[in-house]
JSON list of C-alpha atoms in Angstrom, two decimals:
[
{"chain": "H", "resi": 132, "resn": "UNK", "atom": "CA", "xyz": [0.10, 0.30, -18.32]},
{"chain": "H", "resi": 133, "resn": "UNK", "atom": "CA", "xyz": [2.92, -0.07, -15.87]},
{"chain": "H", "resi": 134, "resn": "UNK", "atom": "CA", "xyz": [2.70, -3.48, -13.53]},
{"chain": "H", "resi": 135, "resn": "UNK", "atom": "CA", "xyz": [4.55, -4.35, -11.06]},
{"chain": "H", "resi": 136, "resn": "UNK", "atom": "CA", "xyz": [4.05, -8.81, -10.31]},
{"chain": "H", "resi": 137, "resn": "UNK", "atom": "CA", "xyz": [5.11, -10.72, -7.32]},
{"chain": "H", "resi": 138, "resn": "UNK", "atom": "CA", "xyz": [6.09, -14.36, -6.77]},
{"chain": "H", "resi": 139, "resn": "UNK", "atom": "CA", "xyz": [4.64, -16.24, -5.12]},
{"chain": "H", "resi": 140, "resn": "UNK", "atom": "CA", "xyz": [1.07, -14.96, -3.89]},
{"chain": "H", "resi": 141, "resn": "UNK", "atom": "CA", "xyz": [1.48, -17.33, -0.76]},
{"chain": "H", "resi": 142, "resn": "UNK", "atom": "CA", "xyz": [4.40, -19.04, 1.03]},
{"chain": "H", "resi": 143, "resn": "UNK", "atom": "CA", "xyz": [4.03, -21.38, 4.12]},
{"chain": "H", "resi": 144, "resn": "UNK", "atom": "CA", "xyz": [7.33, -22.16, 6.12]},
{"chain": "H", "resi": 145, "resn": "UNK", "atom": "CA", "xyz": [8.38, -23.75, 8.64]},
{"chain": "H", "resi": 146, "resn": "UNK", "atom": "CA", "xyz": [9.75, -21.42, 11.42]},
{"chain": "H", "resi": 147, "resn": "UNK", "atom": "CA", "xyz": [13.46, -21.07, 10.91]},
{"chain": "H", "resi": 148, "resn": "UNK", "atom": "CA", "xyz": [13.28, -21.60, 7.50]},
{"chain": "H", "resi": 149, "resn": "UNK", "atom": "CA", "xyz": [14.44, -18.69, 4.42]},
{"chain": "H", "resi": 150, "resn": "UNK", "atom": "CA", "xyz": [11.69, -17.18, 2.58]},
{"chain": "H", "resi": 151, "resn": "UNK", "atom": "CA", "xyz": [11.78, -14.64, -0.05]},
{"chain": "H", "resi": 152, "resn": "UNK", "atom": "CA", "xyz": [9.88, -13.09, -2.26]},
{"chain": "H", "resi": 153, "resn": "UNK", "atom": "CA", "xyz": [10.29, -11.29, -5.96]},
{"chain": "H", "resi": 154, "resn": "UNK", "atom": "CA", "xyz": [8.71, -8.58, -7.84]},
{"chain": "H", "resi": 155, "resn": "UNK", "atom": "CA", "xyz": [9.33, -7.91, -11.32]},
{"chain": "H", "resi": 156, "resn": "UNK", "atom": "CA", "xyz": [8.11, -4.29, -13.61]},
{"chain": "H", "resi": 157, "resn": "UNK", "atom": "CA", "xyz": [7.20, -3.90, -16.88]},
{"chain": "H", "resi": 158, "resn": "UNK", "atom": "CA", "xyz": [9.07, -0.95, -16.65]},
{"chain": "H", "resi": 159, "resn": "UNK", "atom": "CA", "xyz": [12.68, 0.66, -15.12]},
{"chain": "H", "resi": 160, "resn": "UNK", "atom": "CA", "xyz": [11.65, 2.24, -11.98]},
{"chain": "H", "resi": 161, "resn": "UNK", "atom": "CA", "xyz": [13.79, 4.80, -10.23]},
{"chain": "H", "resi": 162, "resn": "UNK", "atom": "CA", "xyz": [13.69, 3.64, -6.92]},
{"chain": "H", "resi": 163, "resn": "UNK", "atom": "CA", "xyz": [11.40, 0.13, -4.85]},
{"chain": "H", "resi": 164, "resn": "UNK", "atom": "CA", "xyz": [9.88, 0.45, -1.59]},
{"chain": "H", "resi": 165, "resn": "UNK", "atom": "CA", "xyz": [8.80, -2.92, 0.49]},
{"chain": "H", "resi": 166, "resn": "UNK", "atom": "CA", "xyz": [6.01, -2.73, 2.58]},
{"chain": "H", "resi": 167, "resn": "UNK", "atom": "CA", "xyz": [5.05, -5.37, 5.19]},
{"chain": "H", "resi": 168, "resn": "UNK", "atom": "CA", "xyz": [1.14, -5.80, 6.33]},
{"chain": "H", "resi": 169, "resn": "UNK", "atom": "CA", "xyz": [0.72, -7.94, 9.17]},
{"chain": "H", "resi": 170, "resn": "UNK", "atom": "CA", "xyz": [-2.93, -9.44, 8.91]},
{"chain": "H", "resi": 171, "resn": "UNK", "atom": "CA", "xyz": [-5.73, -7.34, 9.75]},
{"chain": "H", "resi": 172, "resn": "UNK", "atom": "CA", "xyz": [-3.21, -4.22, 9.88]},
{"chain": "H", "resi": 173, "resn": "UNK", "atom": "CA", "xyz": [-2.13, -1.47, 7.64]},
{"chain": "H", "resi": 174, "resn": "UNK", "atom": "CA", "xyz": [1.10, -1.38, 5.38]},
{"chain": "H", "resi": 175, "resn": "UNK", "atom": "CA", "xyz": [4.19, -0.11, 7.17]},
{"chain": "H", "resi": 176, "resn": "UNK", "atom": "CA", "xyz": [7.23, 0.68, 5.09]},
{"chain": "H", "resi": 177, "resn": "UNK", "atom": "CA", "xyz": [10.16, -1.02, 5.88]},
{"chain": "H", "resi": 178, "resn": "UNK", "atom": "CA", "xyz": [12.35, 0.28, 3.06]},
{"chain": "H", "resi": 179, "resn": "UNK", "atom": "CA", "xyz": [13.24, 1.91, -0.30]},
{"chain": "H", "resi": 180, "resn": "UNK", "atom": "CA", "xyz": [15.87, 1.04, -2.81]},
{"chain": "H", "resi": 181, "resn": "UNK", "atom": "CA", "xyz": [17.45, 3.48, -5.29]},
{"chain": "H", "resi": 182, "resn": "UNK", "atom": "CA", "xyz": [20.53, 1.99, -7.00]},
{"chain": "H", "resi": 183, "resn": "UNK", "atom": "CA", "xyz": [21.23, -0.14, -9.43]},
{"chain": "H", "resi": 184, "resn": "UNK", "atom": "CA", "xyz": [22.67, -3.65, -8.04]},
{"chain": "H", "resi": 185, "resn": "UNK", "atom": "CA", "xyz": [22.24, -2.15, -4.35]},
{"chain": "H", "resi": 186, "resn": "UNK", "atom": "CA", "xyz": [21.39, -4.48, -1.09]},
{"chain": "H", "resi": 187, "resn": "UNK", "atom": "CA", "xyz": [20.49, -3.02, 1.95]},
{"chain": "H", "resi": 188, "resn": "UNK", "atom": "CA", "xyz": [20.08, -5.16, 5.41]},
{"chain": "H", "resi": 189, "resn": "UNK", "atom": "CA", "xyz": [17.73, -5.46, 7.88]},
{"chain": "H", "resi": 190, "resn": "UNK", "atom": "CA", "xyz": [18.99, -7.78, 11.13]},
{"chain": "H", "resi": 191, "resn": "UNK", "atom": "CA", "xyz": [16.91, -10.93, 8.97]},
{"chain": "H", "resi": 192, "resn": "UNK", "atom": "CA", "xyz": [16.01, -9.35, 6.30]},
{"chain": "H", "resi": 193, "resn": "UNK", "atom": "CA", "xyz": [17.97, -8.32, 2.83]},
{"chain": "H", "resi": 194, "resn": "UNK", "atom": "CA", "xyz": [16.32, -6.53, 0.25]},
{"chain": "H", "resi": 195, "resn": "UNK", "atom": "CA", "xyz": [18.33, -6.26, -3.42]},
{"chain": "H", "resi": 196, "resn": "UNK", "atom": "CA", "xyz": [17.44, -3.95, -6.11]},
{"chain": "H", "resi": 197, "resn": "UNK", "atom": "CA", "xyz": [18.10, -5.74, -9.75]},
{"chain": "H", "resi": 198, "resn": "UNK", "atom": "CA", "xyz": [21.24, -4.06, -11.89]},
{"chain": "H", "resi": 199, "resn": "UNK", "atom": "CA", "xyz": [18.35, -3.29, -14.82]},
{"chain": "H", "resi": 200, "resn": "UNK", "atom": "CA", "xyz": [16.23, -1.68, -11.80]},
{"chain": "H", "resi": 201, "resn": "UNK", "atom": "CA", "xyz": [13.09, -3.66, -12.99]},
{"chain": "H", "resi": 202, "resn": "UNK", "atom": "CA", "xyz": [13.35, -6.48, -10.42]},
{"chain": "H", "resi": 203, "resn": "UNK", "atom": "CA", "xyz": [13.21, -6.62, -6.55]},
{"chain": "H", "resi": 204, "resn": "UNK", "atom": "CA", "xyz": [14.00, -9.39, -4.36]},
{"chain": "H", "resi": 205, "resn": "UNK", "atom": "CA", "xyz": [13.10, -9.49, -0.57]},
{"chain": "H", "resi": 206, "resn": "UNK", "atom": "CA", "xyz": [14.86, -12.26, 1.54]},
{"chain": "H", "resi": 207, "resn": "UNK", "atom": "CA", "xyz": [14.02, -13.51, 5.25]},
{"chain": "H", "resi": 208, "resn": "UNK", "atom": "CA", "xyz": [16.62, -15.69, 6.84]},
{"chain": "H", "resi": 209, "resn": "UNK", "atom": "CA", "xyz": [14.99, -17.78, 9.48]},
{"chain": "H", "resi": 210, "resn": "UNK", "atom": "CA", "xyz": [11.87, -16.63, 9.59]},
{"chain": "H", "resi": 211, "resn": "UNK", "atom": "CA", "xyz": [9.89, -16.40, 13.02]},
{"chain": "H", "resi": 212, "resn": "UNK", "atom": "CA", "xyz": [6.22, -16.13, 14.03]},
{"chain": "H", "resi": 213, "resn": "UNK", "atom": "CA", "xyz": [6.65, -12.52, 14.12]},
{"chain": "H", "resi": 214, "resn": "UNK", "atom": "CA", "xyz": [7.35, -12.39, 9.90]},
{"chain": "H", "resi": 215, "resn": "UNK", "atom": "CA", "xyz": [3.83, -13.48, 9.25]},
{"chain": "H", "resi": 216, "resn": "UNK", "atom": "CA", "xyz": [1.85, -10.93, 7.26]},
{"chain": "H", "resi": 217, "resn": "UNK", "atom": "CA", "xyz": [2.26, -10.03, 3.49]},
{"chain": "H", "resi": 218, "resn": "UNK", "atom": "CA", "xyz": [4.83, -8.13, 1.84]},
{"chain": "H", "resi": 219, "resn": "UNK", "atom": "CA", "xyz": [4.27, -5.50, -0.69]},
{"chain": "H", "resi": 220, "resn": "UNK", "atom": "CA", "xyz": [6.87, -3.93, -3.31]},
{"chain": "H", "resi": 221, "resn": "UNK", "atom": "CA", "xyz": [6.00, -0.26, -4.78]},
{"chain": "H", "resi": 222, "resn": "UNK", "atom": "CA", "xyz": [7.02, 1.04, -7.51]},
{"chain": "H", "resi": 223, "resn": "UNK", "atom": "CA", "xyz": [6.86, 4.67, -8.87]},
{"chain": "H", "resi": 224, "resn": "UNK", "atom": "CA", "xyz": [4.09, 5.57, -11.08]},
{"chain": "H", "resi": 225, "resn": "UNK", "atom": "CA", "xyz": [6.35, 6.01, -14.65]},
{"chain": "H", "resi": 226, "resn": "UNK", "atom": "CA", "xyz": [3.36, 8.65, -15.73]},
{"chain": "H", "resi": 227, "resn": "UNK", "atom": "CA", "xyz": [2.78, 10.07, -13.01]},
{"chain": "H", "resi": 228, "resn": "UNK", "atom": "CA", "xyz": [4.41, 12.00, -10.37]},
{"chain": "H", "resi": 229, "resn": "UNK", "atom": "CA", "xyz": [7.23, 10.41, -8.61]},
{"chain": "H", "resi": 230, "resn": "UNK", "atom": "CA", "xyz": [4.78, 10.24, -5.37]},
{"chain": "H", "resi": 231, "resn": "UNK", "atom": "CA", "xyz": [2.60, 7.78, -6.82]},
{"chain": "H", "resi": 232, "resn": "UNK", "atom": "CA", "xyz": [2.87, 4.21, -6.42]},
{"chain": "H", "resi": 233, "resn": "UNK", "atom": "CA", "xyz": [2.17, 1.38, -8.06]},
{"chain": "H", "resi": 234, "resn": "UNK", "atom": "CA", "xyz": [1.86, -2.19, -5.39]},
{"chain": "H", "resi": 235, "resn": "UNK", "atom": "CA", "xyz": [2.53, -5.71, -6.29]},
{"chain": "H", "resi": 236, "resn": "UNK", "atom": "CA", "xyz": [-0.70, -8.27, -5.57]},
{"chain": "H", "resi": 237, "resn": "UNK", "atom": "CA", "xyz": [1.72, -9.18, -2.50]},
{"chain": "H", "resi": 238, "resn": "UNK", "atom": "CA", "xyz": [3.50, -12.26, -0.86]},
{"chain": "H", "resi": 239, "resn": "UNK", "atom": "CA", "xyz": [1.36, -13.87, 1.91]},
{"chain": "H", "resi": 240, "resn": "UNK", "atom": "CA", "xyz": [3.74, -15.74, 4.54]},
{"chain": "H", "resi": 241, "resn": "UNK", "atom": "CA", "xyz": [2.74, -17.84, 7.13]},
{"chain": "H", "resi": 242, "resn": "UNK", "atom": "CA", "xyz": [5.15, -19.30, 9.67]},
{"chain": "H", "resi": 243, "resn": "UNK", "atom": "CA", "xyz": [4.00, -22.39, 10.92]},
{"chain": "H", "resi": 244, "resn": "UNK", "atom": "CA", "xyz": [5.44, -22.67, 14.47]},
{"chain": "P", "resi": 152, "resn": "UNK", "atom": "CA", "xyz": [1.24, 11.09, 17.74]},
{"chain": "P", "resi": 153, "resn": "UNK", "atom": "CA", "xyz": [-1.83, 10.40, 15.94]},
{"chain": "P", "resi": 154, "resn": "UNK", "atom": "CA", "xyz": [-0.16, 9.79, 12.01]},
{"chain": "P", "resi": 155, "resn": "UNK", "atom": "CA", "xyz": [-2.82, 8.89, 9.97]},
{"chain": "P", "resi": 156, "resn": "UNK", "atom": "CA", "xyz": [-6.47, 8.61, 11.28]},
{"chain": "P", "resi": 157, "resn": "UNK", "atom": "CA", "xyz": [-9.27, 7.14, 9.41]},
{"chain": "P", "resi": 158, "resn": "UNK", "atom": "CA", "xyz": [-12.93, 6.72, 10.18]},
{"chain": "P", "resi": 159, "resn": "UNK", "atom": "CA", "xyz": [-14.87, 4.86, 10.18]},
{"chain": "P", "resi": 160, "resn": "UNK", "atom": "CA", "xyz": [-13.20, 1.26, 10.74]},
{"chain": "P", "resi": 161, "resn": "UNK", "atom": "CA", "xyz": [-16.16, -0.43, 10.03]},
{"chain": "P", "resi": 162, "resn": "UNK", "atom": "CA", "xyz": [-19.19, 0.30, 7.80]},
{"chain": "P", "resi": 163, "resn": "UNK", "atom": "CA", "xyz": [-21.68, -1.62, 5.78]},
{"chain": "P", "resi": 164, "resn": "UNK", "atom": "CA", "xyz": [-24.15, -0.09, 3.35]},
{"chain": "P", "resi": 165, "resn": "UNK", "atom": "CA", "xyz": [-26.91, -0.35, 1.24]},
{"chain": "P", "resi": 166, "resn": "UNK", "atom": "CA", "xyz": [-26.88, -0.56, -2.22]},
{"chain": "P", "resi": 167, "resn": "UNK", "atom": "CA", "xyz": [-27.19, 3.12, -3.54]},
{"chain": "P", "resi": 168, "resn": "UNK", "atom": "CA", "xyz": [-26.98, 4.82, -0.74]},
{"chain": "P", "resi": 169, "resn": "UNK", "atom": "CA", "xyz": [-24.13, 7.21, 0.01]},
{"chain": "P", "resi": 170, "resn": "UNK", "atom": "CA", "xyz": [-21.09, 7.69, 2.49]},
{"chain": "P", "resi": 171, "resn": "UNK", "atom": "CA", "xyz": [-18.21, 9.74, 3.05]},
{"chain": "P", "resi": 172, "resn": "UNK", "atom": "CA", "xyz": [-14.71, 7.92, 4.14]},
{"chain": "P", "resi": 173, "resn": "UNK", "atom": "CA", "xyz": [-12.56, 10.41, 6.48]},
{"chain": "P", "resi": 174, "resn": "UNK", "atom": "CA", "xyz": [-8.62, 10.64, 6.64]},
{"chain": "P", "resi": 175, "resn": "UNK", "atom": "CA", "xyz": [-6.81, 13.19, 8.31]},
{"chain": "P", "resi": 176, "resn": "UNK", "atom": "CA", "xyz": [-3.25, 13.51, 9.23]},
{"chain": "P", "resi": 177, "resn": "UNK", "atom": "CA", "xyz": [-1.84, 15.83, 11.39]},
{"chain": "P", "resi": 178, "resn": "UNK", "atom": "CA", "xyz": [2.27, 15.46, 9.71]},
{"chain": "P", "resi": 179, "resn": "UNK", "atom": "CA", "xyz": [1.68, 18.41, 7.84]},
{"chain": "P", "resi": 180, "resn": "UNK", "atom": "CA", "xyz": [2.16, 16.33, 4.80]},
{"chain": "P", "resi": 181, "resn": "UNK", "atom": "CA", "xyz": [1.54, 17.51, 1.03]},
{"chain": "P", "resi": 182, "resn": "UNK", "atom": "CA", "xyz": [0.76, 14.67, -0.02]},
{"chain": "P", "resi": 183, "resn": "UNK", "atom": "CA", "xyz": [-2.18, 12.21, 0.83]},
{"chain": "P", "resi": 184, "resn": "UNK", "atom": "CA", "xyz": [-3.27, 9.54, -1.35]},
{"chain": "P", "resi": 185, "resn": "UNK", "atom": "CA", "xyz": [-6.34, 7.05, -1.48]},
{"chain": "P", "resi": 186, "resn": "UNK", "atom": "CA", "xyz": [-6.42, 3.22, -1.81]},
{"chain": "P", "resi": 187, "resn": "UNK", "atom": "CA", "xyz": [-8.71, 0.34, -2.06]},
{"chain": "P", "resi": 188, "resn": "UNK", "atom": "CA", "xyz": [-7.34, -3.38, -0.85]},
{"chain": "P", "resi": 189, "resn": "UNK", "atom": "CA", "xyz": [-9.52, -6.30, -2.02]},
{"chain": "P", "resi": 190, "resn": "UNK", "atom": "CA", "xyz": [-8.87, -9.14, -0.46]},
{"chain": "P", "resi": 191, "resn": "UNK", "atom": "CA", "xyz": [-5.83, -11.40, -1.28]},
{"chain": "P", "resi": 192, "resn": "UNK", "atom": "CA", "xyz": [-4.65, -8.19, -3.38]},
{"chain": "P", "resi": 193, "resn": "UNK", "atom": "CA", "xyz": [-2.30, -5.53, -3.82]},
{"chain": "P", "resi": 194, "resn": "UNK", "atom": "CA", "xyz": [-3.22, -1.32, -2.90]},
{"chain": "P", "resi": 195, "resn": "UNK", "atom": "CA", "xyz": [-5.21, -0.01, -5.80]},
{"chain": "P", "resi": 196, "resn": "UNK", "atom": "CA", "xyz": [-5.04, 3.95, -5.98]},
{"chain": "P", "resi": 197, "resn": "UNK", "atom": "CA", "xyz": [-8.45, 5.87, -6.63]},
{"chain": "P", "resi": 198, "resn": "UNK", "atom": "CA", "xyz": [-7.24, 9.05, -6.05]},
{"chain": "P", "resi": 199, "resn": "UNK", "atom": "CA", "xyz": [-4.04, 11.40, -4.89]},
{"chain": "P", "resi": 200, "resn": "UNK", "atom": "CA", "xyz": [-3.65, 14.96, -4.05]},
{"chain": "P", "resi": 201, "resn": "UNK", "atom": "CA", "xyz": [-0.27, 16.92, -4.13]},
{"chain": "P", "resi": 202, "resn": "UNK", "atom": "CA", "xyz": [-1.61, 20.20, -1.87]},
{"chain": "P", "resi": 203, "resn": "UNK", "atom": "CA", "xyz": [-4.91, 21.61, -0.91]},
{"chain": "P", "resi": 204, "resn": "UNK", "atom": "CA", "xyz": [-7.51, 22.23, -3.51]},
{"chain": "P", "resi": 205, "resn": "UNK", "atom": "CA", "xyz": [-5.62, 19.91, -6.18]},
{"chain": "P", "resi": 206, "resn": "UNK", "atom": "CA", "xyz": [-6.84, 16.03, -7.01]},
{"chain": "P", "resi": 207, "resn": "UNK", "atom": "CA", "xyz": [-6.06, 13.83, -9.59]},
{"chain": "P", "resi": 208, "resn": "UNK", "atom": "CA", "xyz": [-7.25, 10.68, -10.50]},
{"chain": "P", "resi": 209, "resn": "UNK", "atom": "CA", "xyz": [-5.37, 7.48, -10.04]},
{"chain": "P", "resi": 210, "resn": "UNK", "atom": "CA", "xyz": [-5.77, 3.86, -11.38]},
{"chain": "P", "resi": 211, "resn": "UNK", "atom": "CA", "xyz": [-9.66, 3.26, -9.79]},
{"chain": "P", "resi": 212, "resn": "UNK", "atom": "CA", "xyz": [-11.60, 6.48, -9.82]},
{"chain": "P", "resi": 213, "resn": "UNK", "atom": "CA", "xyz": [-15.04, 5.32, -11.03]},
{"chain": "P", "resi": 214, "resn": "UNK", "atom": "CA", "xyz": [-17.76, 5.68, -8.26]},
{"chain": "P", "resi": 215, "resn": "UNK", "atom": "CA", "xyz": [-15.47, 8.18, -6.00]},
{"chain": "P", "resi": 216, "resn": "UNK", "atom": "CA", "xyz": [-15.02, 11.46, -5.55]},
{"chain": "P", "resi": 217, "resn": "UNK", "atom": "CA", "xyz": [-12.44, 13.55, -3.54]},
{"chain": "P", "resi": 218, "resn": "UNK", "atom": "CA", "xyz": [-11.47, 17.00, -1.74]},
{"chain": "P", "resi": 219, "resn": "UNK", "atom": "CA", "xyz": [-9.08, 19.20, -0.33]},
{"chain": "P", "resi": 220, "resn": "UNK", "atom": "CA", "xyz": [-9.69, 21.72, 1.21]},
{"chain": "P", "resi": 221, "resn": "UNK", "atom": "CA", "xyz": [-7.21, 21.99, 4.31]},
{"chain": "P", "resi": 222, "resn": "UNK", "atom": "CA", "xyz": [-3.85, 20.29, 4.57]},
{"chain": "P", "resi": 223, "resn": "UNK", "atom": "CA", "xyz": [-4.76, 17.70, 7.05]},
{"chain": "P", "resi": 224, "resn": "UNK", "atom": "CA", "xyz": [-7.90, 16.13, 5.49]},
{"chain": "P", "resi": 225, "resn": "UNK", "atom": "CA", "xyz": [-8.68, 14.24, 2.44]},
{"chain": "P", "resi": 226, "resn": "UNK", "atom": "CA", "xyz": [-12.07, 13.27, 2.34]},
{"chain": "P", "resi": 227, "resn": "UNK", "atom": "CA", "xyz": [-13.24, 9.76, -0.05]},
{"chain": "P", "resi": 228, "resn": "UNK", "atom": "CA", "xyz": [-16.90, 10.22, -1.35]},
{"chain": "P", "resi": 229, "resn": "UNK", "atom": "CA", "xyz": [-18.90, 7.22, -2.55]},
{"chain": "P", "resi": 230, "resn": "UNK", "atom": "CA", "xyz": [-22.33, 8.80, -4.09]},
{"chain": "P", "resi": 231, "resn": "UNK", "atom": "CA", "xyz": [-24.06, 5.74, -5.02]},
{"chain": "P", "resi": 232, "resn": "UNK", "atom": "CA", "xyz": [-22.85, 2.50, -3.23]},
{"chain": "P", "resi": 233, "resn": "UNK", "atom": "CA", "xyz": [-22.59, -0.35, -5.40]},
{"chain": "P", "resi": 234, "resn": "UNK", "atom": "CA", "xyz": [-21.42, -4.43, -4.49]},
{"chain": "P", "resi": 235, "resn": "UNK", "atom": "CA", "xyz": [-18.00, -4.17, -6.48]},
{"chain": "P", "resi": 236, "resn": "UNK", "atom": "CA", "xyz": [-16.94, -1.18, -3.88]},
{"chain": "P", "resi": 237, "resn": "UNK", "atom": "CA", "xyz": [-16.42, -4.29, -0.83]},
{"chain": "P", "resi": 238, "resn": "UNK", "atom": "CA", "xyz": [-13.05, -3.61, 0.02]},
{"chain": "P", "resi": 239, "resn": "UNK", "atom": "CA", "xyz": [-10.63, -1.85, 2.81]},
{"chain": "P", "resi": 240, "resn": "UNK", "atom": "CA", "xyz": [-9.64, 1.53, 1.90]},
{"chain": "P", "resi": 241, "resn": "UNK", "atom": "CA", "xyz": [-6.74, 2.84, 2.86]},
{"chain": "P", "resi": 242, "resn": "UNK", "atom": "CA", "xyz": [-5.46, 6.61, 3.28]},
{"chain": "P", "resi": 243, "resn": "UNK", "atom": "CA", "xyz": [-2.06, 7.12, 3.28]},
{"chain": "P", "resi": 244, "resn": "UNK", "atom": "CA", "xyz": [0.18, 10.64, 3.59]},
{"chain": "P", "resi": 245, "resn": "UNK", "atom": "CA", "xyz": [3.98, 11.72, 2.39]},
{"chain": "P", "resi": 246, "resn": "UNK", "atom": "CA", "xyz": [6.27, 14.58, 1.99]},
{"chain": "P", "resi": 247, "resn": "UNK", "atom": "CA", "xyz": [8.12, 12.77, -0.50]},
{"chain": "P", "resi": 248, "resn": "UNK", "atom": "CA", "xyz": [8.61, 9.03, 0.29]},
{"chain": "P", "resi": 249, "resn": "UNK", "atom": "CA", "xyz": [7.78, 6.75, 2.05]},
{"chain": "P", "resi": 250, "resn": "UNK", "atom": "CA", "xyz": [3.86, 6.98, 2.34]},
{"chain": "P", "resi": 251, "resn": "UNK", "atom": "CA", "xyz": [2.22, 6.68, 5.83]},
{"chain": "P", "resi": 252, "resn": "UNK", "atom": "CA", "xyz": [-0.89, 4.44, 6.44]},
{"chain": "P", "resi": 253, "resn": "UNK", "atom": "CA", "xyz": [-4.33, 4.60, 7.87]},
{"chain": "P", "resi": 254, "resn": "UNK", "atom": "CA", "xyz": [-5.67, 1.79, 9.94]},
{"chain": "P", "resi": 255, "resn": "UNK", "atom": "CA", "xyz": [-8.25, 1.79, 6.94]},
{"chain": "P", "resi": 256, "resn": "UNK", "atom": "CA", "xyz": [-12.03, 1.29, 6.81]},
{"chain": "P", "resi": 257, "resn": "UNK", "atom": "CA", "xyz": [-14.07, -1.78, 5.94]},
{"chain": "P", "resi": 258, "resn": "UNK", "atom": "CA", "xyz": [-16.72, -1.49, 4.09]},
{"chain": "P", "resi": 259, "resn": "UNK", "atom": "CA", "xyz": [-19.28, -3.63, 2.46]},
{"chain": "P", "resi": 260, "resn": "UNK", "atom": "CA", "xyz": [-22.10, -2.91, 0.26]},
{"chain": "P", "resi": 261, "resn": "UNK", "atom": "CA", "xyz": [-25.25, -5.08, 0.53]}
]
């Protein structure tokens, strides 16, 4: 079935360090959502990618979308305590409805102050 | 705004006995969606709906059942509790993208 794999599981950094994180499908998707969890929380969308080759900006944060659409990159330039918490890329469901996701296991990042 | 609401937060059963997980959104979304997080992993989706009175299965459905019968709830059933259920589960709603969390419950079977 369809996967969708992140690297790495965990990252510690030092607080105004990068960070980033990857996720790779099996399969093309049509678009990639990010999600961030901070611990003990819920995931909260933080955005969704559609193009091929498109990168979108968040003040710290850029997000890319690979030109083949089966790769995913998020990127934190110098992180801060408030970036702790794991982040998730989704990918549509390729047999299912375009609703459904499938989640990466996730990117744990701790800041260490 | 309420969003998403799930209860309970916090539960711990028995082995075999039963419980029903609540989720109710008031966004007048479509669709609503179910999801089990176990620990150090990604969102693992036991079941979806797309309206009232229609459910699907997702990737986990064994030990679960669902309904619909209004737009605003989605209701997780677990008939007969078993140890590999431990998890958070999380309810989340959309109208298309992107899809809205729960707080989620925690539950563990002992």
């Amino acid at each position: 079935g369809q996967q969708v794999m992140q690297i790495p599981q965990y990252q510690h950094v030092q607080e105004g360090e990068d960070f980033t994180t990857y996720c790779n499908s099996s399969t093309t998707l049509s678009n990639i959502q990010w999600y961030k969890q901070r611990p003990g929380g819920h995931p909260v969308f933080l955005i969704q990618l559609v193009k091929s080759g498109e990168v979108k900006k968040q003040k710290r944060l850029t997000f890319q979308f690979g030109e083949a659409k089966k790769n995913s990159s998020l990127h934190i330039t110098a992180t801060q305590t408030t970036d702790v918490g794991t982040y998730f890329c989704a990918g549509p469901i390729s047999s299912g409805s375009a609703r459904q996701l499938t989640f990466g296991s996730g990117t744990q990042l701790t800041v260490l102050p | 705004n309420a969003g998403v609401t799930q209860t309970p937060k916090f539960r711990i059963l028995k082995i075999g006995q039963s419980m029903t997980l609540q989720c109710t959104q008031d966004m007048n979304h479509n669709y609503m969606y179910w999801y089990r997080q176990d620990p150090g992993m990604g969102l693992k989706l036991i079941y979806y709906s797309v309206g009232a009175g229609i459910t699907d299965k997702g990737e986990v459905p064994n030990g679960y059942n669902v309904s619909r019968s209004t737009t605003e709830d989605f209701p997780l059933r677990l008939e007969l509790a078993a140890p590999s259920q431990t998890s958070v589960y999380f309810c989340a709603s959309s109208i298309d993208q992107p899809q809205h969390f729960g707080d989620g419950t925690r539950l563990s079977i002992l």
